[in-house]
JSON list of C-alpha atoms in Angstrom, two decimals:
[
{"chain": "C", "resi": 1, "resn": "UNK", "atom": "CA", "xyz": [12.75, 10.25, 10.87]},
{"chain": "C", "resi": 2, "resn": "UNK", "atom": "CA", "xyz": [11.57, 7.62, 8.45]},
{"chain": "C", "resi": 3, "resn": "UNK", "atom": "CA", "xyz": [7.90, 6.45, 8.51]},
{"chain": "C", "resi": 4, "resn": "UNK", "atom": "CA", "xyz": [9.46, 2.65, 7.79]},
{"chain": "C", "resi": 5, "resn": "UNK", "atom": "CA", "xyz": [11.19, 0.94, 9.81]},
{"chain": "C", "resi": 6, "resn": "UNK", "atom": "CA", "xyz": [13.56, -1.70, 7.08]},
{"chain": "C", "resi": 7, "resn": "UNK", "atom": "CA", "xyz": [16.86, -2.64, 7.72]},
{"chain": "C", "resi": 8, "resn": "UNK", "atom": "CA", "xyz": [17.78, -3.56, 3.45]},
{"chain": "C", "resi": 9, "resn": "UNK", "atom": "CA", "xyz": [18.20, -2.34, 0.82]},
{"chain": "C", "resi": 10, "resn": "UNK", "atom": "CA", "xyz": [14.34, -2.12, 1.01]},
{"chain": "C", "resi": 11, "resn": "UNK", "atom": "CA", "xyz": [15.47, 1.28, 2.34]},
{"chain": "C", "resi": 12, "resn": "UNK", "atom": "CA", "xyz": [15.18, 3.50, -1.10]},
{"chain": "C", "resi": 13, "resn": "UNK", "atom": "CA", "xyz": [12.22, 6.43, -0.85]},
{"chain": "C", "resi": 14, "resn": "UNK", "atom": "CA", "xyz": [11.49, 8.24, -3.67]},
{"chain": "C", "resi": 15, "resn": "UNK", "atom": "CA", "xyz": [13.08, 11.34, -4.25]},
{"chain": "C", "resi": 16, "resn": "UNK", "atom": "CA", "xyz": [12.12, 14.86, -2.66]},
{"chain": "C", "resi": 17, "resn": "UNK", "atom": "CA", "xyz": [9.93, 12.84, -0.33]},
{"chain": "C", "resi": 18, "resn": "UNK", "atom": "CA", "xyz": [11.82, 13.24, 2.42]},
{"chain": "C", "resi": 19, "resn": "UNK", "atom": "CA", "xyz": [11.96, 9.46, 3.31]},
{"chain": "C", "resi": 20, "resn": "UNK", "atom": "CA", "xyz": [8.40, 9.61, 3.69]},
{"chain": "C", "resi": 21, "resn": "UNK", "atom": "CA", "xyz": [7.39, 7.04, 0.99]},
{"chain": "C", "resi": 22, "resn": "UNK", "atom": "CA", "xyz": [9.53, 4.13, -0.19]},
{"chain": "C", "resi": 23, "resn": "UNK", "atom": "CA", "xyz": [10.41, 3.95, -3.97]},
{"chain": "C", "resi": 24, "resn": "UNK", "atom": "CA", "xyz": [7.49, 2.74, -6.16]},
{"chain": "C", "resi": 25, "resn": "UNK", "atom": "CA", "xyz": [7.04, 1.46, -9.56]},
{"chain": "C", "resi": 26, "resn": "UNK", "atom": "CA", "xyz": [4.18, 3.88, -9.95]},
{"chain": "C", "resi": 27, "resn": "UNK", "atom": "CA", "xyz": [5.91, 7.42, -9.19]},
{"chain": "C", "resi": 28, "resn": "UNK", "atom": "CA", "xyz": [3.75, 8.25, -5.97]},
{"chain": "C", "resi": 29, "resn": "UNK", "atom": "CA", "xyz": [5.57, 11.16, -4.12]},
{"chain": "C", "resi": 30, "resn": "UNK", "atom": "CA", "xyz": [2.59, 12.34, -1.60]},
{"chain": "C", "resi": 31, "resn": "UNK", "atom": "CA", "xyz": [2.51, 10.63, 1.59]},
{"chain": "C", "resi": 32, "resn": "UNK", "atom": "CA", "xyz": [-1.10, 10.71, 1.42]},
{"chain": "C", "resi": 33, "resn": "UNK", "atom": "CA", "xyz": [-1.72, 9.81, -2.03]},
{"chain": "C", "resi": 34, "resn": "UNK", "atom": "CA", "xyz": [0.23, 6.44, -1.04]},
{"chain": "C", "resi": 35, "resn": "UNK", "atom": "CA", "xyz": [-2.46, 5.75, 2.02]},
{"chain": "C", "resi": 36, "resn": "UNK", "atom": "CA", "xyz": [-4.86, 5.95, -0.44]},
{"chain": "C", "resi": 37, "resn": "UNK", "atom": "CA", "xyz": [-3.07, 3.19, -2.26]},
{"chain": "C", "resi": 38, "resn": "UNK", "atom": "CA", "xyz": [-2.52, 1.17, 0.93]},
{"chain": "C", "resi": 39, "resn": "UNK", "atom": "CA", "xyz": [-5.78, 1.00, 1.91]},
{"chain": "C", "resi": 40, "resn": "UNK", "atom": "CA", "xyz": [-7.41, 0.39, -1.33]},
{"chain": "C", "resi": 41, "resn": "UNK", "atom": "CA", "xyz": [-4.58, -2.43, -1.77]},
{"chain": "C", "resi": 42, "resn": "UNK", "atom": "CA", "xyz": [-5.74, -3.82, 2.10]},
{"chain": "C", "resi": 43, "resn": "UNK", "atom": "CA", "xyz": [-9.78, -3.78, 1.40]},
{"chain": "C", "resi": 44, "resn": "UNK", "atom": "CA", "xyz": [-9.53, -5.13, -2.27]},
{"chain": "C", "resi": 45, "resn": "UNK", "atom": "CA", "xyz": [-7.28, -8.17, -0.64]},
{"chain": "C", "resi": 46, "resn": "UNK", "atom": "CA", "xyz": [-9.60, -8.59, 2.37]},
{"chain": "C", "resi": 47, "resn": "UNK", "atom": "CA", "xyz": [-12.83, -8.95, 0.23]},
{"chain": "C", "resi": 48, "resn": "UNK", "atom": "CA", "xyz": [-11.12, -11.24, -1.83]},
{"chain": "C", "resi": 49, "resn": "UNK", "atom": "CA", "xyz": [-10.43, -13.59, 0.89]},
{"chain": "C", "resi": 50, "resn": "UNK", "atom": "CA", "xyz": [-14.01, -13.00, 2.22]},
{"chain": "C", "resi": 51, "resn": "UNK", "atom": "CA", "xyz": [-15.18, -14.09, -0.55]},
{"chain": "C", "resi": 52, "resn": "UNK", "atom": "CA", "xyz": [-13.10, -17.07, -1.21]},
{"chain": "C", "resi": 53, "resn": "UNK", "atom": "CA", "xyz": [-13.68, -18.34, 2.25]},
{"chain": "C", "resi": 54, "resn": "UNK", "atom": "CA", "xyz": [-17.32, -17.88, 2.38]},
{"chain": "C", "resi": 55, "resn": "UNK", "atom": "CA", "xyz": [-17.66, -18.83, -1.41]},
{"chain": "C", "resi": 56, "resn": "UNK", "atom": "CA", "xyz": [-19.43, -16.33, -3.01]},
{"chain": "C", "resi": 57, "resn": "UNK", "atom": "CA", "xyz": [-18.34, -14.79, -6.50]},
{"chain": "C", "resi": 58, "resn": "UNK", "atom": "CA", "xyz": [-16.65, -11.69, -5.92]},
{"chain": "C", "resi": 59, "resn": "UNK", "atom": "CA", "xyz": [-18.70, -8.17, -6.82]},
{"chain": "C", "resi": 60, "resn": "UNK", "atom": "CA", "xyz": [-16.81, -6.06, -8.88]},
{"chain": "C", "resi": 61, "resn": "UNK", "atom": "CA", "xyz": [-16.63, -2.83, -7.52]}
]
């Protein structure tokens, strides 16, 4: 069964992942690997908007 649920063309994984992550620009092929990604992606964009609501200069990290 597919971890996503899309009903498009969105639909394309990456091959020999076994419809277990979605086609990406970046050639991830380990479910886990893409988490990573995910999450990193998630807590970068909700420090951002921390930030800009609270308005402090963003830290690099």
């Amino acid at each position: 069964m597919s971890r996503y649920q899309t009903q498009s063309s969105e639909a394309q994984y990456q091959p020999g992942t076994g419809e277990q992550v979605l086609k990406n620009h970046i050639g991830v092929t380990e479910p886990t690997e893409m988490d990573d990604i995910e999450a990193r992606g998630v807590n970068s964009t909700r420090s951002a908007v921390y930030f800009l609501q609270n308005g402090e200069a963003q830290r690099a990290d």
